[in-house]
Amino acid sequence: NLSNVVWAFAQARLPNRTLFSEVAACDPWSSGDFNPQHITNTLWAFSRIHGKIGIYREFFDAAAEAAIPKLASFKTQELANLLWTFANQTMYHERLFGAVAE
């Protein structure tokens, strides 16, 4: 699973730009075949390695749109982690934050 790979790189603080760019380009959310932990781990990894620079805005937006219909299946910690990744990137996704607030 890609989420485990990028999580491991982020945990080791290995900013492999090629890896992260390829993951972002493949759009792992389009198939809908992911669970809350996959999306939160992936975005956490991107945010930890590339915090506050917002270079993967489209990737984060696509992840937010994919997550919204599945928010009911997210645990409280997963929701907190999901929102943290956006905050750490200094990004705001209005639909995601609004859906979580409901």
Short mmCIF file of N, CA and C in Angstrom, two decimals:
data_model
loop_
_atom_site.label_atom_id
_atom_site.label_comp_id
_atom_site.label_asym_id
_atom_site.label_seq_id
_atom_site.Cartn_x
_atom_site.Cartn_y
_atom_site.Cartn_z
N ASN A 1 0.83 -1.17 0.00
CA ASN A 1 0.00 0.00 0.00
C ASN A 1 0.88 1.24 0.00
N LEU A 2 0.56 2.19 -0.85
CA LEU A 2 1.36 3.41 -0.97
C LEU A 2 1.40 4.21 0.32
N SER A 3 0.32 4.18 1.08
CA SER A 3 0.31 4.96 2.31
C SER A 3 1.40 4.50 3.27
N ASN A 4 1.65 3.20 3.33
CA ASN A 4 2.70 2.68 4.21
C ASN A 4 4.09 3.08 3.73
N VAL A 5 4.28 3.11 2.43
CA VAL A 5 5.59 3.48 1.87
C VAL A 5 5.90 4.94 2.17
N VAL A 6 4.98 5.85 1.84
CA VAL A 6 5.27 7.26 2.08
C VAL A 6 5.32 7.56 3.58
N TRP A 7 4.51 6.85 4.39
CA TRP A 7 4.57 7.03 5.84
C TRP A 7 5.97 6.67 6.35
N ALA A 8 6.52 5.55 5.87
CA ALA A 8 7.85 5.12 6.30
C ALA A 8 8.92 6.14 5.91
N PHE A 9 8.84 6.68 4.71
CA PHE A 9 9.80 7.70 4.28
C PHE A 9 9.68 8.95 5.15
N ALA A 10 8.47 9.35 5.45
CA ALA A 10 8.27 10.53 6.29
C ALA A 10 8.74 10.28 7.72
N GLN A 11 8.45 9.10 8.24
CA GLN A 11 8.89 8.75 9.60
C GLN A 11 10.41 8.79 9.71
N ALA A 12 11.09 8.35 8.65
CA ALA A 12 12.56 8.37 8.63
C ALA A 12 13.12 9.72 8.20
N ARG A 13 12.22 10.65 7.89
CA ARG A 13 12.60 12.00 7.43
C ARG A 13 13.42 11.94 6.15
N LEU A 14 12.96 11.12 5.21
CA LEU A 14 13.61 10.99 3.91
C LEU A 14 12.74 11.65 2.84
N PRO A 15 13.03 12.90 2.50
CA PRO A 15 12.19 13.63 1.55
C PRO A 15 12.48 13.26 0.09
N ASN A 16 12.08 12.10 -0.28
CA ASN A 16 12.30 11.62 -1.65
C ASN A 16 11.29 12.30 -2.57
N ARG A 17 11.69 13.40 -3.17
CA ARG A 17 10.78 14.21 -3.99
C ARG A 17 10.18 13.41 -5.14
N THR A 18 10.97 12.52 -5.75
CA THR A 18 10.47 11.71 -6.86
C THR A 18 9.35 10.79 -6.39
N LEU A 19 9.54 10.11 -5.28
CA LEU A 19 8.52 9.22 -4.74
C LEU A 19 7.23 9.98 -4.47
N PHE A 20 7.32 11.08 -3.73
CA PHE A 20 6.13 11.83 -3.37
C PHE A 20 5.44 12.41 -4.60
N SER A 21 6.20 12.87 -5.56
CA SER A 21 5.61 13.40 -6.79
C SER A 21 4.89 12.32 -7.58
N GLU A 22 5.46 11.13 -7.62
CA GLU A 22 4.82 10.02 -8.34
C GLU A 22 3.53 9.58 -7.64
N VAL A 23 3.54 9.52 -6.33
CA VAL A 23 2.33 9.17 -5.59
C VAL A 23 1.25 10.22 -5.84
N ALA A 24 1.62 11.48 -5.79
CA ALA A 24 0.66 12.55 -6.03
C ALA A 24 0.09 12.47 -7.45
N ALA A 25 0.93 12.13 -8.40
CA ALA A 25 0.49 12.08 -9.81
C ALA A 25 -0.43 10.89 -10.09
N CYS A 26 -0.31 9.82 -9.32
CA CYS A 26 -1.11 8.62 -9.62
C CYS A 26 -2.53 8.71 -9.09
N ASP A 27 -2.85 9.72 -8.30
CA ASP A 27 -4.20 9.93 -7.76
C ASP A 27 -4.78 8.65 -7.15
N PRO A 28 -4.25 8.23 -6.01
CA PRO A 28 -4.73 6.98 -5.38
C PRO A 28 -6.17 7.06 -4.89
N TRP A 29 -6.78 8.22 -4.91
CA TRP A 29 -8.13 8.38 -4.37
C TRP A 29 -9.21 8.12 -5.40
N SER A 30 -8.87 8.19 -6.68
CA SER A 30 -9.90 8.11 -7.72
C SER A 30 -10.65 6.77 -7.74
N SER A 31 -9.99 5.70 -7.34
CA SER A 31 -10.66 4.39 -7.35
C SER A 31 -11.64 4.23 -6.19
N GLY A 32 -11.48 5.04 -5.15
CA GLY A 32 -12.33 4.89 -3.97
C GLY A 32 -11.93 3.72 -3.09
N ASP A 33 -10.85 3.04 -3.47
CA ASP A 33 -10.39 1.85 -2.75
C ASP A 33 -9.35 2.23 -1.69
N PHE A 34 -9.81 2.91 -0.66
CA PHE A 34 -8.94 3.29 0.44
C PHE A 34 -9.79 3.37 1.70
N ASN A 35 -9.11 3.25 2.82
CA ASN A 35 -9.82 3.40 4.08
C ASN A 35 -9.32 4.67 4.78
N PRO A 36 -9.97 5.09 5.85
CA PRO A 36 -9.56 6.32 6.51
C PRO A 36 -8.08 6.35 6.92
N GLN A 37 -7.57 5.23 7.38
CA GLN A 37 -6.17 5.21 7.79
C GLN A 37 -5.23 5.43 6.61
N HIS A 38 -5.57 4.89 5.45
CA HIS A 38 -4.74 5.11 4.26
C HIS A 38 -4.64 6.59 3.93
N ILE A 39 -5.78 7.25 3.91
CA ILE A 39 -5.78 8.66 3.51
C ILE A 39 -5.09 9.53 4.55
N THR A 40 -5.35 9.27 5.83
CA THR A 40 -4.71 10.10 6.85
C THR A 40 -3.20 9.84 6.92
N ASN A 41 -2.77 8.59 6.80
CA ASN A 41 -1.33 8.30 6.82
C ASN A 41 -0.62 8.92 5.63
N THR A 42 -1.26 8.85 4.47
CA THR A 42 -0.64 9.42 3.26
C THR A 42 -0.51 10.93 3.39
N LEU A 43 -1.58 11.59 3.76
CA LEU A 43 -1.52 13.05 3.88
C LEU A 43 -0.60 13.48 5.01
N TRP A 44 -0.57 12.71 6.10
CA TRP A 44 0.36 13.01 7.19
C TRP A 44 1.79 12.97 6.68
N ALA A 45 2.11 11.93 5.89
CA ALA A 45 3.46 11.80 5.35
C ALA A 45 3.81 12.99 4.46
N PHE A 46 2.91 13.35 3.56
CA PHE A 46 3.16 14.50 2.69
C PHE A 46 3.34 15.77 3.51
N SER A 47 2.51 15.93 4.52
CA SER A 47 2.58 17.13 5.34
C SER A 47 3.84 17.19 6.18
N ARG A 48 4.25 16.04 6.70
CA ARG A 48 5.47 16.02 7.53
C ARG A 48 6.70 16.34 6.70
N ILE A 49 6.78 15.80 5.51
CA ILE A 49 7.95 16.01 4.66
C ILE A 49 7.92 17.38 3.98
N HIS A 50 6.74 17.82 3.59
CA HIS A 50 6.63 19.06 2.81
C HIS A 50 5.74 20.07 3.52
N GLY A 51 5.88 20.18 4.83
CA GLY A 51 5.01 21.05 5.61
C GLY A 51 5.09 22.51 5.22
N LYS A 52 3.95 23.15 5.23
CA LYS A 52 3.78 24.58 5.08
C LYS A 52 4.19 25.15 3.73
N ILE A 53 4.42 24.31 2.73
CA ILE A 53 4.78 24.88 1.43
C ILE A 53 3.72 24.66 0.37
N GLY A 54 2.76 23.79 0.64
CA GLY A 54 1.59 23.66 -0.22
C GLY A 54 1.84 23.26 -1.66
N ILE A 55 2.93 22.55 -1.94
CA ILE A 55 3.23 22.22 -3.33
C ILE A 55 2.34 21.11 -3.88
N TYR A 56 1.64 20.42 -3.02
CA TYR A 56 0.76 19.34 -3.47
C TYR A 56 -0.70 19.70 -3.25
N ARG A 57 -1.05 20.94 -3.51
CA ARG A 57 -2.41 21.43 -3.27
C ARG A 57 -3.46 20.58 -3.99
N GLU A 58 -3.25 20.28 -5.25
CA GLU A 58 -4.23 19.50 -6.01
C GLU A 58 -4.40 18.10 -5.42
N PHE A 59 -3.32 17.50 -4.98
CA PHE A 59 -3.37 16.19 -4.36
C PHE A 59 -4.20 16.23 -3.07
N PHE A 60 -3.97 17.24 -2.25
CA PHE A 60 -4.72 17.39 -1.01
C PHE A 60 -6.20 17.66 -1.30
N ASP A 61 -6.47 18.49 -2.29
CA ASP A 61 -7.87 18.77 -2.65
C ASP A 61 -8.58 17.50 -3.12
N ALA A 62 -7.90 16.70 -3.94
CA ALA A 62 -8.50 15.44 -4.41
C ALA A 62 -8.74 14.49 -3.25
N ALA A 63 -7.81 14.44 -2.31
CA ALA A 63 -7.97 13.59 -1.13
C ALA A 63 -9.16 14.06 -0.29
N ALA A 64 -9.30 15.36 -0.13
CA ALA A 64 -10.43 15.90 0.64
C ALA A 64 -11.75 15.52 -0.01
N GLU A 65 -11.85 15.69 -1.31
CA GLU A 65 -13.09 15.36 -2.02
C GLU A 65 -13.40 13.86 -1.91
N ALA A 66 -12.37 13.03 -1.95
CA ALA A 66 -12.56 11.58 -1.82
C ALA A 66 -12.96 11.20 -0.39
N ALA A 67 -12.45 11.93 0.59
CA ALA A 67 -12.73 11.62 1.99
C ALA A 67 -14.13 12.02 2.43
N ILE A 68 -14.65 13.09 1.87
CA ILE A 68 -15.93 13.64 2.34
C ILE A 68 -17.04 12.58 2.38
N PRO A 69 -17.25 11.80 1.31
CA PRO A 69 -18.34 10.81 1.38
C PRO A 69 -18.10 9.69 2.40
N LYS A 70 -16.86 9.55 2.85
CA LYS A 70 -16.52 8.46 3.78
C LYS A 70 -16.31 8.94 5.21
N LEU A 71 -16.58 10.20 5.50
CA LEU A 71 -16.28 10.75 6.82
C LEU A 71 -16.95 9.99 7.96
N ALA A 72 -18.11 9.43 7.71
CA ALA A 72 -18.81 8.69 8.77
C ALA A 72 -18.01 7.48 9.25
N SER A 73 -17.11 6.98 8.41
CA SER A 73 -16.31 5.81 8.80
C SER A 73 -14.99 6.20 9.47
N PHE A 74 -14.69 7.48 9.57
CA PHE A 74 -13.46 7.95 10.20
C PHE A 74 -13.62 7.95 11.72
N LYS A 75 -12.61 7.45 12.42
CA LYS A 75 -12.57 7.57 13.88
C LYS A 75 -12.20 9.01 14.23
N THR A 76 -12.45 9.39 15.46
CA THR A 76 -12.15 10.75 15.90
C THR A 76 -10.69 11.11 15.65
N GLN A 77 -9.77 10.22 15.98
CA GLN A 77 -8.34 10.49 15.78
C GLN A 77 -8.01 10.66 14.30
N GLU A 78 -8.64 9.88 13.45
CA GLU A 78 -8.40 9.99 12.01
C GLU A 78 -8.90 11.33 11.48
N LEU A 79 -10.03 11.79 11.98
CA LEU A 79 -10.53 13.11 11.58
C LEU A 79 -9.57 14.21 12.03
N ALA A 80 -9.10 14.10 13.27
CA ALA A 80 -8.15 15.09 13.78
C ALA A 80 -6.87 15.09 12.95
N ASN A 81 -6.37 13.91 12.63
CA ASN A 81 -5.15 13.82 11.82
C ASN A 81 -5.37 14.39 10.42
N LEU A 82 -6.53 14.10 9.84
CA LEU A 82 -6.85 14.61 8.51
C LEU A 82 -6.84 16.14 8.51
N LEU A 83 -7.52 16.73 9.47
CA LEU A 83 -7.55 18.20 9.53
C LEU A 83 -6.19 18.78 9.85
N TRP A 84 -5.40 18.09 10.69
CA TRP A 84 -4.06 18.57 11.01
C TRP A 84 -3.21 18.66 9.76
N THR A 85 -3.32 17.66 8.87
CA THR A 85 -2.49 17.68 7.66
C THR A 85 -2.76 18.93 6.83
N PHE A 86 -4.02 19.32 6.75
CA PHE A 86 -4.35 20.54 6.01
C PHE A 86 -3.83 21.77 6.74
N ALA A 87 -4.02 21.81 8.05
CA ALA A 87 -3.54 22.95 8.83
C ALA A 87 -2.03 23.08 8.74
N ASN A 88 -1.34 21.97 8.80
CA ASN A 88 0.13 22.00 8.73
C ASN A 88 0.60 22.49 7.36
N GLN A 89 -0.19 22.27 6.34
CA GLN A 89 0.14 22.76 4.99
C GLN A 89 -0.36 24.19 4.78
N THR A 90 -0.94 24.78 5.81
CA THR A 90 -1.61 26.08 5.72
C THR A 90 -2.62 26.10 4.58
N MET A 91 -3.40 25.01 4.50
CA MET A 91 -4.44 24.88 3.49
C MET A 91 -5.78 24.78 4.19
N TYR A 92 -6.80 25.28 3.52
CA TYR A 92 -8.16 25.17 4.00
C TYR A 92 -9.00 24.64 2.86
N HIS A 93 -9.72 23.56 3.13
CA HIS A 93 -10.63 22.99 2.14
C HIS A 93 -12.03 23.17 2.72
N GLU A 94 -12.76 24.13 2.19
CA GLU A 94 -14.03 24.53 2.79
C GLU A 94 -15.03 23.38 2.91
N ARG A 95 -15.16 22.57 1.85
CA ARG A 95 -16.13 21.46 1.91
C ARG A 95 -15.74 20.43 2.96
N LEU A 96 -14.45 20.11 3.05
CA LEU A 96 -13.99 19.12 4.03
C LEU A 96 -14.20 19.63 5.45
N PHE A 97 -13.73 20.83 5.74
CA PHE A 97 -13.85 21.36 7.09
C PHE A 97 -15.32 21.53 7.47
N GLY A 98 -16.15 21.94 6.53
CA GLY A 98 -17.58 22.07 6.79
C GLY A 98 -18.23 20.72 7.07
N ALA A 99 -17.85 19.71 6.29
CA ALA A 99 -18.43 18.38 6.47
C ALA A 99 -18.02 17.78 7.81
N VAL A 100 -16.79 18.00 8.22
CA VAL A 100 -16.34 17.49 9.51
C VAL A 100 -17.07 18.22 10.64
N ALA A 101 -17.31 19.49 10.48
CA ALA A 101 -17.98 20.29 11.52
C ALA A 101 -19.43 19.85 11.71
N GLU A 102 -20.05 19.30 10.68
CA GLU A 102 -21.45 18.86 10.80
C GLU A 102 -21.48 17.66 11.64
#
